[in-house]
Short mmCIF file of C-alpha atoms and ligand atoms in Angstrom, two decimals:
data_model
loop_
_atom_site.label_atom_id
_atom_site.label_comp_id
_atom_site.label_asym_id
_atom_site.label_seq_id
_atom_site.Cartn_x
_atom_site.Cartn_y
_atom_site.Cartn_z
CA MET A 89 -10.75 11.91 5.84
CA SER A 90 -10.88 8.50 6.74
CA SER A 91 -12.16 6.08 4.27
CA ILE A 92 -15.76 4.61 4.34
CA TRP A 93 -14.50 1.49 5.73
CA SER A 94 -12.28 3.39 8.82
CA ALA A 95 -15.81 5.54 8.84
CA GLU A 96 -18.05 2.72 9.26
CA THR A 97 -16.30 -0.40 11.32
CA LYS A 98 -15.85 -0.61 15.12
CA LEU A 99 -12.42 -2.35 15.34
CA PRO A 100 -11.38 -4.66 18.74
CA GLU A 101 -9.16 -3.28 20.79
CA PHE A 102 -6.06 -4.65 22.35
CA ALA A 103 -4.00 -3.86 25.06
CA PRO A 104 -0.60 -2.86 24.38
CA LEU A 105 2.66 -5.56 25.15
CA SER A 106 4.03 -5.58 29.09
CA GLY A 107 6.80 -7.88 30.12
CA CYS A 108 8.16 -11.27 28.33
CA LYS A 109 5.83 -13.49 26.22
CA THR A 110 6.79 -16.66 24.27
CA ALA A 111 4.77 -18.12 21.26
CA ASP A 112 5.79 -20.40 18.37
CA VAL A 113 5.60 -17.07 16.03
CA ALA A 114 5.80 -13.10 16.61
CA VAL A 115 3.84 -11.87 13.62
CA ILE A 116 5.08 -8.07 13.84
CA GLY A 117 2.59 -5.67 11.73
CA GLY A 118 -1.59 -6.08 12.22
CA GLY A 119 -2.37 -5.33 8.69
CA ALA A 120 -4.06 -7.85 6.31
CA ALA A 121 -0.65 -9.41 5.95
CA GLY A 122 0.16 -9.64 9.48
CA ILE A 123 -3.50 -10.55 10.48
CA LEU A 124 -4.21 -13.64 7.96
CA THR A 125 -0.97 -14.84 8.56
CA ALA A 126 -1.73 -14.97 11.90
CA TYR A 127 -4.95 -16.25 11.69
CA LEU A 128 -3.75 -19.49 8.97
CA LEU A 129 -0.97 -20.49 11.51
CA GLY A 130 -3.57 -20.63 14.34
CA LEU A 131 -5.82 -23.29 12.08
CA GLN A 132 -2.67 -25.38 11.68
CA GLY A 133 -2.42 -25.50 15.40
CA ALA A 134 0.54 -22.68 16.08
CA SER A 135 1.01 -20.21 17.99
CA ALA A 136 1.03 -16.65 16.95
CA VAL A 137 1.43 -13.10 18.61
CA VAL A 138 0.68 -10.21 16.95
CA LEU A 139 2.46 -6.97 17.62
CA GLU A 140 0.93 -3.92 16.10
CA ALA A 141 2.83 -0.20 16.20
CA ASP A 142 -0.78 1.57 16.46
CA ARG A 143 -3.97 0.36 16.07
CA ILE A 144 -4.48 -3.15 14.23
CA LEU A 145 -5.49 -2.59 10.37
CA SER A 146 -4.32 1.09 10.42
CA GLY A 147 -1.93 1.53 7.73
CA ALA A 148 -2.16 0.70 4.30
CA THR A 149 -5.07 -1.56 4.46
CA LYS A 150 -7.77 0.83 6.22
CA ASN A 151 -7.44 3.00 2.99
CA THR A 152 -7.64 -0.22 0.65
CA THR A 153 -10.42 -0.31 -2.21
CA ALA A 154 -10.79 -4.25 -1.71
CA LYS A 155 -11.20 -5.81 -5.25
CA ILE A 156 -10.35 -9.53 -4.05
CA THR A 157 -8.85 -10.60 -8.18
CA ALA A 158 -6.09 -12.20 -9.80
CA GLN A 159 -6.03 -9.35 -12.47
CA HIS A 160 -3.40 -7.44 -11.45
CA GLY A 161 -3.29 -5.33 -14.42
CA LEU A 162 -2.17 -6.40 -17.92
CA ILE A 163 0.39 -8.90 -15.51
CA TYR A 164 0.49 -12.24 -17.14
CA SER A 165 1.84 -11.29 -20.34
CA ARG A 166 4.87 -9.92 -18.74
CA LEU A 167 5.58 -12.66 -16.28
CA ILE A 168 5.49 -14.82 -18.85
CA ARG A 169 7.78 -13.19 -20.95
CA LYS A 170 10.49 -11.91 -18.31
CA PHE A 171 10.09 -15.19 -16.06
CA GLY A 172 8.94 -17.77 -18.34
CA LEU A 173 5.50 -19.41 -18.58
CA ASP A 174 6.21 -21.58 -15.08
CA PHE A 175 6.34 -18.44 -13.02
CA ALA A 176 3.96 -17.04 -14.64
CA GLN A 177 1.24 -20.13 -13.62
CA GLY A 178 2.77 -20.24 -10.15
CA TYR A 179 1.55 -16.79 -10.01
CA ALA A 180 -1.78 -16.79 -11.17
CA GLN A 181 -2.38 -20.16 -8.93
CA ALA A 182 -1.03 -18.49 -5.61
CA ASN A 183 -3.85 -15.56 -6.92
CA ARG A 184 -6.44 -18.17 -7.86
CA ASP A 185 -6.13 -19.85 -4.34
CA ALA A 186 -6.21 -16.81 -2.59
CA ILE A 187 -9.71 -15.53 -3.84
CA ALA A 188 -11.04 -19.11 -2.97
CA LYS A 189 -9.55 -18.91 0.29
CA TYR A 190 -11.40 -15.49 1.10
CA ALA A 191 -14.65 -17.28 0.11
CA GLU A 192 -14.00 -20.32 2.24
CA LEU A 193 -13.04 -17.96 5.15
CA VAL A 194 -15.87 -15.90 4.67
CA LYS A 195 -18.11 -18.72 5.03
CA GLN A 196 -17.09 -21.04 7.55
CA ASN A 197 -17.11 -18.18 9.79
CA GLN A 198 -19.68 -16.58 8.62
CA ILE A 199 -18.51 -12.89 8.13
CA GLY A 200 -20.77 -9.89 7.10
CA CYS A 201 -18.62 -8.16 5.19
CA ASP A 202 -20.51 -7.42 1.96
CA PHE A 203 -18.41 -10.28 0.06
CA GLN A 204 -19.71 -10.20 -3.76
CA GLU A 205 -18.67 -12.34 -6.18
CA CYS A 206 -17.85 -10.67 -9.64
CA ALA A 207 -16.08 -10.27 -12.62
CA ALA A 208 -12.89 -7.93 -12.85
CA PHE A 209 -12.33 -6.00 -16.31
CA CYS A 210 -8.96 -4.06 -17.04
CA TYR A 211 -9.80 -2.02 -20.16
CA ASP A 212 -7.38 0.26 -22.67
CA ARG A 213 -8.95 3.46 -24.05
CA GLU A 214 -7.18 3.71 -27.33
CA SER A 215 -6.04 0.63 -28.59
CA PRO A 216 -7.07 -3.41 -28.09
CA GLU A 217 -3.59 -5.14 -28.69
CA GLU A 218 -2.23 -5.64 -25.35
CA ILE A 219 -5.41 -6.65 -23.97
CA GLU A 220 -6.00 -9.03 -26.82
CA ARG A 221 -2.79 -10.23 -25.74
CA GLU A 222 -3.33 -10.75 -21.65
CA THR A 223 -6.80 -12.13 -23.06
CA ARG A 224 -4.80 -15.02 -24.75
CA ASP A 225 -1.70 -15.56 -22.04
CA ALA A 226 -4.31 -14.97 -19.42
CA GLU A 227 -6.55 -18.52 -20.97
CA ARG A 228 -3.16 -19.85 -21.25
CA LEU A 229 -2.70 -19.59 -17.62
CA GLY A 230 -6.40 -21.59 -17.11
CA PHE A 231 -8.31 -18.20 -16.13
CA SER A 232 -11.57 -18.28 -17.50
CA ALA A 233 -10.88 -14.69 -19.55
CA SER A 234 -12.92 -13.27 -22.43
CA PHE A 235 -12.20 -10.28 -25.19
CA THR A 236 -15.08 -7.46 -24.95
CA LYS A 237 -15.76 -3.84 -25.36
CA GLN A 238 -19.03 -4.47 -23.15
CA THR A 239 -18.38 -2.39 -19.96
CA GLU A 240 -20.30 -0.69 -17.35
CA LEU A 241 -17.85 2.25 -17.83
CA PRO A 242 -19.13 5.87 -18.46
CA PHE A 243 -16.81 6.09 -22.22
CA PRO A 244 -16.11 3.67 -24.61
CA VAL A 245 -13.17 1.09 -24.99
CA ALA A 246 -10.81 0.08 -27.49
CA GLY A 247 -10.99 -3.59 -25.49
CA ALA A 248 -11.09 -4.88 -21.80
CA VAL A 249 -9.98 -8.17 -20.69
CA ARG A 250 -12.57 -9.93 -18.47
CA PHE A 251 -12.08 -12.46 -15.87
CA GLY A 252 -15.00 -13.86 -14.03
CA GLY A 253 -14.84 -15.25 -10.47
CA GLN A 254 -13.42 -12.37 -9.01
CA ALA A 255 -14.62 -10.61 -5.82
CA ARG A 256 -14.69 -7.71 -3.64
CA PHE A 257 -15.40 -6.97 -0.21
CA GLN A 258 -15.79 -4.73 2.91
CA PRO A 259 -11.94 -5.43 4.14
CA LEU A 260 -12.16 -3.78 8.34
CA ALA A 261 -15.21 -5.78 8.53
CA PHE A 262 -13.39 -8.92 7.31
CA PHE A 263 -9.79 -8.41 9.08
CA GLY A 264 -11.07 -7.14 12.32
CA ALA A 265 -13.46 -10.18 12.57
CA LEU A 266 -10.60 -12.54 12.38
CA ALA A 267 -8.58 -10.45 14.70
CA ARG A 268 -11.17 -11.04 17.41
CA GLY A 269 -9.76 -14.27 18.38
CA LEU A 270 -6.26 -13.38 18.14
CA THR A 271 -3.50 -12.54 20.80
CA VAL A 272 -2.76 -9.05 19.51
CA PHE A 273 -0.80 -6.45 21.23
CA GLU A 274 -1.59 -3.19 20.29
CA HIS A 275 0.49 0.32 20.54
CA THR A 276 3.57 -2.06 20.73
CA ARG A 277 6.07 -0.92 18.55
CA ALA A 278 8.55 -3.51 17.67
CA ARG A 279 12.77 -1.84 17.39
CA SER A 280 15.20 -4.67 16.48
CA ILE A 281 15.47 -8.84 16.39
CA GLU A 282 17.92 -10.16 18.40
CA ASN A 283 18.44 -13.68 18.89
CA GLY A 284 15.08 -14.85 18.19
CA CYS A 285 13.58 -12.15 20.34
CA VAL A 286 11.41 -9.41 19.10
CA MET A 287 12.52 -6.03 21.19
CA THR A 288 9.89 -3.27 22.03
CA ASP A 289 9.73 -0.25 24.21
CA ARG A 290 7.44 -2.16 25.72
CA GLY A 291 8.89 -6.02 26.52
CA ARG A 292 9.95 -8.65 23.92
CA VAL A 293 8.47 -11.51 22.45
CA ASP A 294 10.53 -14.82 22.35
CA ALA A 295 9.39 -16.87 19.19
CA PRO A 296 11.51 -19.46 17.08
CA HIS A 297 9.82 -18.30 14.47
CA ILE A 298 9.29 -14.24 13.59
CA VAL A 299 7.29 -12.68 10.24
CA VAL A 300 7.70 -9.07 9.37
CA ALA A 301 4.50 -7.76 7.92
CA THR A 302 5.28 -4.09 8.63
CA HIS A 303 4.36 -3.16 5.34
CA PHE A 304 7.59 -1.77 4.13
CA PRO A 305 10.10 -3.91 6.40
CA PHE A 306 11.35 -1.89 9.40
CA LEU A 307 14.97 -3.57 9.58
CA ASP A 308 17.38 -2.49 6.79
CA ARG A 309 19.90 -4.57 7.01
CA PRO A 310 20.22 -7.44 6.40
CA GLY A 311 17.38 -7.76 3.57
CA TYR A 312 18.21 -4.19 2.28
CA TYR A 313 14.20 -3.77 1.05
CA PHE A 314 15.19 -0.12 0.71
CA VAL A 315 17.19 -1.01 -2.02
CA ARG A 316 14.79 -2.97 -3.83
CA MET A 317 11.39 -0.83 -3.19
CA TYR A 318 9.23 2.11 -3.48
CA GLN A 319 5.99 3.46 -2.32
CA GLN A 320 3.33 4.43 -4.88
CA ARG A 321 0.48 6.64 -3.53
CA SER A 322 -3.46 6.46 -4.96
CA TYR A 323 -6.19 8.74 -4.71
CA VAL A 324 -10.02 7.67 -4.13
CA LEU A 325 -13.26 9.41 -4.07
CA ALA A 326 -16.20 7.55 -2.63
CA LEU A 327 -19.82 9.09 -4.79
CA GLU A 328 -23.29 8.60 -3.97
CA ASN A 329 -25.59 8.81 -7.10
CA ALA A 330 -22.85 8.12 -9.51
CA ALA A 331 -23.45 4.60 -10.91
CA GLU A 332 -24.11 1.05 -9.20
CA LEU A 333 -21.38 -0.77 -10.63
CA SER A 334 -21.34 -4.88 -10.49
CA ASP A 335 -17.95 -5.41 -11.42
CA VAL A 336 -14.55 -4.12 -11.29
CA TYR A 337 -12.36 -2.02 -13.49
CA LEU A 338 -9.05 -1.26 -14.17
CA ASP A 339 -7.25 0.93 -16.68
CA ALA A 340 -4.51 -0.50 -17.98
CA LYS A 341 -2.30 2.44 -18.72
CA ASP A 342 -0.57 3.91 -15.84
CA GLY A 343 -1.96 7.34 -14.40
CA GLY A 344 -5.51 5.78 -15.40
CA LEU A 345 -8.72 5.59 -13.58
CA SER A 346 -9.81 2.33 -11.34
CA PHE A 347 -14.08 1.91 -10.59
CA ARG A 348 -15.76 -0.51 -7.93
CA GLY A 349 -18.69 -0.71 -6.62
CA PHE A 350 -19.84 -0.19 -2.64
CA ARG A 351 -23.74 -0.65 -2.17
CA ASN A 352 -24.99 2.63 -3.70
CA LEU A 353 -21.32 3.92 -4.15
CA LEU A 354 -19.14 4.60 -6.45
CA LEU A 355 -15.15 3.78 -5.55
CA LEU A 356 -13.41 6.19 -8.01
CA GLY A 357 -9.05 5.48 -7.74
CA GLY A 358 -5.98 7.32 -9.61
CA GLY A 359 -4.54 10.02 -9.10
CA GLY A 360 -1.16 7.86 -8.66
CA HIS A 361 2.76 8.97 -8.13
CA ARG A 362 5.54 7.83 -6.81
CA CYS A 363 5.13 8.83 -2.91
CA GLY A 364 7.32 12.24 -2.29
CA LYS A 365 6.79 13.36 -5.94
CA PHE A 366 3.40 15.12 -6.00
CA ARG A 367 2.89 17.22 -9.14
CA GLU A 368 0.18 18.64 -10.76
CA GLY A 369 -2.41 16.07 -12.10
CA CYS A 370 -1.84 13.70 -9.87
CA GLY A 371 -3.97 13.54 -6.27
CA TYR A 372 -7.86 14.17 -5.53
CA ALA A 373 -7.90 16.89 -8.90
CA PRO A 374 -8.01 14.52 -11.72
CA LEU A 375 -10.37 12.17 -9.71
CA ARG A 376 -12.77 15.10 -9.11
CA LEU A 377 -13.13 16.34 -13.08
CA ALA A 378 -13.65 12.75 -13.68
CA ALA A 379 -16.52 13.02 -11.43
CA ARG A 380 -17.79 16.17 -12.90
CA GLU A 381 -17.28 15.00 -16.41
CA TYR A 382 -18.54 11.30 -16.47
CA TYR A 383 -21.32 11.38 -13.35
CA PRO A 384 -22.19 15.13 -13.16
CA GLN A 385 -24.68 14.53 -10.91
CA SER A 386 -22.50 12.80 -8.01
CA ARG A 387 -21.98 14.09 -4.61
CA GLU A 388 -18.61 13.31 -3.14
CA LEU A 389 -18.92 11.57 0.56
CA PHE A 390 -15.16 10.21 1.17
CA HIS A 391 -12.22 11.02 0.01
CA TRP A 392 -8.97 9.30 1.19
CA SER A 393 -5.38 8.26 -0.54
CA ALA A 394 -3.11 5.34 0.38
CA GLN A 395 0.45 3.54 -0.60
CA ASP A 396 1.75 0.55 -1.45
CA CYS A 397 5.28 -0.68 -1.54
CA MET A 398 6.12 -1.69 -5.64
CA THR A 399 9.17 -4.18 -5.43
CA ALA A 400 11.76 -3.95 -8.17
CA ASP A 401 10.87 -6.91 -10.37
CA GLY A 402 6.97 -6.27 -9.82
CA VAL A 403 6.53 -9.36 -7.46
CA PRO A 404 5.59 -9.68 -4.02
CA TYR A 405 8.25 -10.98 -1.76
CA ALA A 406 6.94 -13.69 0.59
CA GLY A 407 9.74 -15.95 2.60
CA ARG A 408 13.04 -15.97 4.37
CA TYR A 409 14.06 -12.23 5.32
CA SER A 410 17.48 -12.78 4.59
CA SER A 411 20.00 -15.78 4.61
CA ALA A 412 21.97 -13.57 7.52
CA LEU A 413 18.70 -13.77 9.43
CA PRO A 414 17.81 -17.48 9.86
CA GLY A 415 13.95 -17.85 11.52
CA VAL A 416 12.57 -14.33 10.36
CA TYR A 417 10.34 -14.19 7.39
CA VAL A 418 8.91 -11.41 5.28
CA ALA A 419 5.60 -10.48 3.41
CA THR A 420 5.96 -7.78 1.29
CA GLY A 421 5.90 -5.21 -1.93
CA PHE A 422 2.22 -6.16 -2.59
CA GLN A 423 2.09 -3.77 -5.94
CA LYS A 424 -1.54 -2.64 -4.57
CA TRP A 425 -2.99 -6.28 -4.92
CA GLY A 426 -2.56 -6.66 -1.49
CA MET A 427 -5.94 -8.51 -0.53
CA THR A 428 -4.78 -11.57 -2.54
CA GLY A 429 -1.20 -10.50 -2.12
CA SER A 430 -1.14 -11.31 1.66
CA MET A 431 -3.68 -14.12 1.28
CA ALA A 432 -1.10 -15.72 -0.60
CA ALA A 433 1.78 -14.59 1.44
CA ALA A 434 -0.32 -15.87 4.50
CA MET A 435 -0.63 -19.43 2.80
CA LEU A 436 2.88 -20.02 1.67
CA LEU A 437 4.40 -18.80 5.18
CA SER A 438 1.81 -20.86 7.57
CA ASP A 439 2.50 -23.82 5.65
CA GLU A 440 6.37 -23.05 5.48
CA LEU A 441 6.64 -22.45 9.45
CA CYS A 442 4.45 -25.62 10.06
CA GLY A 443 6.80 -27.55 7.95
CA LYS A 444 5.14 -28.00 5.14
CA ALA A 445 6.52 -27.01 1.58
CA SER A 446 4.37 -24.33 -0.17
CA PRO A 447 3.81 -24.76 -3.74
CA TYR A 448 3.99 -20.73 -3.93
CA ALA A 449 7.44 -20.49 -2.14
CA GLN A 450 10.01 -19.79 -5.57
CA VAL A 451 7.84 -17.11 -7.32
CA PHE A 452 7.17 -15.26 -3.68
CA SER A 453 11.49 -16.00 -2.84
CA PRO A 454 12.86 -12.96 -1.82
CA GLN A 455 16.17 -14.01 -2.62
CA ARG A 456 14.69 -14.90 -6.52
CA PHE A 457 16.67 -13.13 -9.01
CA PHE A 458 15.68 -12.72 -12.58
CA PRO A 459 17.94 -10.07 -14.12
CA ALA A 460 15.56 -8.79 -17.03
CA ALA A 461 12.84 -8.12 -14.99
CA CYS A 462 13.98 -6.24 -12.14
CA ALA A 463 17.25 -4.34 -13.81
CA ALA A 464 15.08 -0.80 -14.98
CA GLY A 465 13.14 -1.39 -11.43
CA PHE A 466 16.92 -1.11 -9.75
CA ALA A 467 17.68 2.25 -11.51
CA SER A 468 15.05 4.05 -11.04
CA ASN A 469 15.20 3.24 -7.45
CA GLY A 470 18.82 4.51 -7.18
CA ALA A 471 18.12 7.59 -9.73
CA HIS A 472 15.02 8.58 -7.06
CA ALA A 473 17.27 7.92 -3.98
CA VAL A 474 20.00 9.69 -5.18
CA ALA A 475 17.87 12.66 -6.24
CA GLY A 476 16.37 12.72 -2.90
CA ILE A 477 19.79 13.34 -1.10
CA ALA A 478 20.94 15.95 -3.83
CA LYS A 479 18.03 17.70 -3.08
CA ARG A 480 19.50 18.24 0.47
CA VAL A 481 22.94 19.70 -0.79
CA PHE A 482 22.02 21.89 -4.04
CA TYR A 483 19.24 23.65 -2.26
CA LEU A 484 19.58 27.85 -2.79
CA PRO A 485 18.08 30.06 -0.18
CA ALA A 486 16.48 33.59 -0.82
CA GLY A 487 13.05 35.59 0.89
CA GLY A 488 11.25 35.30 3.90
CA ALA A 489 8.62 32.58 5.44
CA GLU A 490 5.91 34.65 6.12
CA LYS A 491 6.07 34.98 1.94
CA ILE A 492 3.79 31.22 2.86
CA GLY A 493 0.17 32.29 2.48
CA LYS A 494 -2.60 30.49 4.61
CA GLY A 495 -3.03 26.55 3.61
CA ARG A 496 0.14 26.22 2.09
CA ALA A 497 3.54 25.21 2.72
CA GLY A 498 7.50 25.87 2.17
CA VAL A 499 10.89 25.32 2.73
CA VAL A 500 13.31 27.50 4.11
CA GLN A 501 16.91 27.78 5.54
CA ASP A 502 17.35 28.04 8.75
CA GLN A 503 21.10 28.86 9.98
CA GLY A 504 22.27 26.34 7.21
CA GLU A 505 19.82 24.00 8.39
CA LYS A 506 16.64 22.87 6.40
CA THR A 507 13.05 23.70 7.80
CA GLY A 508 9.40 22.65 6.33
CA ILE A 509 6.85 25.22 7.18
CA TYR A 510 3.05 25.06 6.69
CA ARG A 511 0.68 27.58 7.60
CA ASP A 512 -2.57 26.22 8.45
CA GLU A 513 -5.59 28.38 7.28
CA GLN A 514 -6.28 29.92 10.58
CA GLY A 515 -2.71 31.45 10.48
CA ASN A 516 -0.40 28.81 12.45
CA VAL A 517 2.52 28.04 11.68
CA PHE A 518 3.92 24.46 11.82
CA ALA A 519 7.93 24.15 11.65
CA VAL A 520 9.75 20.91 11.32
CA THR A 521 12.87 19.51 9.73
CA THR A 522 12.81 17.94 6.16
CA LYS A 523 15.13 15.63 6.91
CA CYS A 524 14.48 11.70 6.73
CA PRO A 525 14.84 10.02 9.98
CA HIS A 526 15.05 6.82 7.68
CA LEU A 527 18.27 7.42 6.06
CA GLY A 528 18.87 11.04 5.58
CA CYS A 529 16.44 12.19 2.55
CA GLU A 530 14.90 14.95 1.89
CA LEU A 531 11.38 15.54 2.60
CA SER A 532 8.47 16.75 -0.06
CA TRP A 533 5.45 18.39 0.95
CA ASN A 534 1.97 16.73 -0.01
CA PRO A 535 -0.43 19.20 -0.33
CA ASP A 536 -3.69 17.20 -0.78
CA GLU A 537 -2.85 15.35 2.58
CA LYS A 538 -0.87 18.10 4.32
CA SER A 539 2.60 15.24 4.79
CA TRP A 540 5.78 15.13 4.49
CA ASP A 541 6.54 12.67 2.53
CA CYS A 542 10.24 11.08 1.43
CA PRO A 543 10.91 10.40 -2.31
CA CYS A 544 13.23 7.67 -1.69
CA HIS A 545 11.41 4.92 0.36
CA GLY A 546 8.20 6.11 1.35
CA SER A 547 8.18 7.13 4.57
CA ARG A 548 5.32 10.29 5.47
CA PHE A 549 5.04 12.58 8.46
CA ASP A 550 2.14 15.00 9.64
CA PHE A 551 2.35 18.87 9.29
CA ARG A 552 3.09 18.58 13.40
CA GLY A 553 6.27 15.79 12.96
CA ASN A 554 4.55 12.70 13.82
CA LEU A 555 5.40 10.08 12.03
CA ILE A 556 2.48 8.53 9.45
CA ASP A 557 4.17 5.79 7.09
CA ASN A 558 7.16 3.65 7.58
CA PRO A 559 10.41 2.35 7.10
CA ALA A 560 11.21 5.43 9.75
CA GLY A 561 10.62 4.36 13.15
CA LYS A 562 9.95 7.70 14.34
CA GLY A 563 8.86 11.19 13.77
CA ILE A 564 10.76 14.25 12.93
CA SER A 565 11.73 16.85 14.91
CA ARG A 566 9.53 20.32 15.52
CA LYS A 567 10.79 23.57 15.13
CA THR A 568 10.08 26.63 16.73
CA PRO A 569 8.53 28.56 14.04
CA GLU A 570 10.12 31.93 14.97
CA ALA A 571 13.52 30.44 14.02
CA ALA A 572 12.41 29.12 10.66
CA GLU A 573 10.85 33.13 10.03
CA GLU A 574 14.31 34.30 8.71
CA ASP A 575 15.93 33.50 5.34
CA ALA A 576 12.87 31.50 3.72
CA GLU A 577 13.92 29.78 0.26
CA ASN A 578 11.99 31.22 -2.68
CA GLN A 579 9.90 27.66 -3.11
CA SER A 580 6.71 27.37 -1.55
CA PHE A 581 3.88 24.23 -2.35
C1 FAD B 661 -5.34 3.56 -3.01
C2 FAD B 661 -4.92 1.85 -3.05
C3 FAD B 661 -5.91 0.99 -2.92
C4 FAD B 661 -5.99 -0.37 -3.06
N1 FAD B 661 -6.49 -0.99 -3.97
C5 FAD B 661 -6.23 -2.69 -3.81
C6 FAD B 661 -7.42 -3.35 -4.04
O1 FAD B 661 -8.56 -3.09 -4.11
N2 FAD B 661 -7.13 -4.77 -3.81
C7 FAD B 661 -6.31 -5.30 -3.80
O2 FAD B 661 -6.05 -6.45 -3.75
N3 FAD B 661 -5.18 -4.30 -3.13
C8 FAD B 661 -5.16 -3.03 -3.17
N4 FAD B 661 -4.21 -1.82 -2.55
C9 FAD B 661 -3.64 -2.80 -1.67
C10 FAD B 661 -3.63 -3.48 -0.74
O3 FAD B 661 -4.29 -2.55 0.28
C11 FAD B 661 -1.97 -3.66 0.83
O4 FAD B 661 -1.40 -4.07 -0.49
C12 FAD B 661 -2.29 -4.33 1.84
O5 FAD B 661 -3.07 -3.25 2.49
C13 FAD B 661 -1.22 -4.07 2.40
O6 FAD B 661 -1.49 -4.72 3.46
P1 FAD B 661 0.26 -5.18 5.10
O7 FAD B 661 -0.62 -5.75 6.15
O8 FAD B 661 1.13 -5.39 4.02
O9 FAD B 661 0.14 -3.36 5.36
P2 FAD B 661 -0.66 -2.51 6.41
O10 FAD B 661 -1.96 -2.83 6.27
O11 FAD B 661 0.03 -0.88 6.13
O12 FAD B 661 -0.13 -2.83 7.78
C14 FAD B 661 1.08 -2.96 8.33
C15 FAD B 661 1.00 -2.81 9.66
O13 FAD B 661 2.06 -2.54 10.40
C16 FAD B 661 2.58 -1.81 11.96
N5 FAD B 661 3.59 -1.52 11.77
C17 FAD B 661 4.54 -1.17 11.04
N6 FAD B 661 5.96 -0.56 11.40
C18 FAD B 661 5.57 -1.65 12.91
C19 FAD B 661 6.82 -1.91 13.51
N7 FAD B 661 8.08 -1.58 13.26
N8 FAD B 661 6.27 -2.93 14.77
C20 FAD B 661 4.79 -2.98 15.05
N9 FAD B 661 4.07 -2.75 14.32
C21 FAD B 661 4.20 -2.01 12.69
C22 FAD B 661 1.53 -0.67 10.96
O14 FAD B 661 1.32 0.02 11.41
C23 FAD B 661 0.73 -1.38 10.52
O15 FAD B 661 -0.69 -1.21 10.98
C24 FAD B 661 -4.64 -0.93 -2.70
C25 FAD B 661 -3.37 0.42 -2.00
C26 FAD B 661 -3.64 1.90 -2.18
C27 FAD B 661 -2.80 2.16 -1.96
#
């Protein structure tokens, strides 16, 4: 199902690239990060061309919950502890400036996008200690932060840290309005970067500066972002007849709930898991349970899900792609905070590319290395990647594909090759290879989205094999259902 933003927004359309174009900057990717970067470059007098593989805003941005806040969970205590006070101060300032920039652009361009100032709360239902510490640290960094137990939530909390001066909006109305004035080529997938040229299937763009804003960076080497990032999925319900909240809320604990209002609706978020690691207790089920418990009169109007890139040290990357790739820049790893994150990245990149030193450059530098902050992230990422590849080797055959019931999926052995089978509600069978074309990891089934997902780096494919999410650059091969009916494994989902 589409998000409420997609359902109500008509976005501008653009023709594909043809032939060779030149620009000061080629921006690859037409999501929040790409559109904002191209727009801010234009304000500084630079010509920018945006290349988008599909339609603009068809990636993570169309499925965000669009809180515009510098309150990213309990981040400030962690940043001070792991990176030091100056780094935390830089991160806080970049995100405060990003909120102010949204307000400025909405006002200057008179964009009708339900932009509303509000407060943001991060709450803990069991213990107040970490909340109290975050409140003190946020105050030290200049936030108007306070500790409270008073919220609009349908349950009591042990404590919540409140930040004033945050905001929320309708993201596609905002980004669509900015995109109208840009030079954009849709249905144009970048395939490589060669000597200052972006090569696509439909032509090329020559530019002295290139920004990769493809969500997960599409070039594996150099840069090696696939070693230092993974993708985390989350799910959202839009409920009517629930509660009209003035402010936005997030549980401080992993796996907790997120709340924001939009007009008369409540957007309830959560159910998160690493992409490719769907398990019981994740997805839409816990959200529907919470909706029934806290808002028994409510009715679900929309549901959707999305994923975002998570870095090893928990801070986004914006800056030079790699020292081995001069003239190429990146904006990624927004940690599910890409509204302020992509604005901060766009301000940083547009300044640097126009010859001005950005005050945020060091904080977001992709070349930064803080061993204490990223050791656990690297170790966990490596373990998941090894498990994703090894799974392919140790899989055992048994049974038949006919065991897979309607609406269910499974993996079968087909003459030594793995095949993913999905049987739809009408009984039609769809068979695909389960080897990810990115780096060869074994895909796993997501029953809530009916997709084949990669646990290593987060590429996703629909049950027909079409590519949904990168870093893979193409779909997985389809197989004939007959071939898959032999020698099925005993695993079905
Ligand atoms: C459920 C959920 C809720 C969230 N809620 C919030 C929130 O409340 N507040 C907040 O701040 N953040 C939130 N986020 C995070 C935020 O939505 C994302 O960080 C942000 O939208 C990412 O924008 P992007 O431009 O990096 O990626 P995308 O929007 O995915 O854009 C990347 C674009 O690049 C294109 N592309 C990919 N490969 C190529 C190629 N080779 N050539 C050309 N184009 C290519 C894609 O088609 C896509 O359109 C949330 C995330 C999730 C998952």
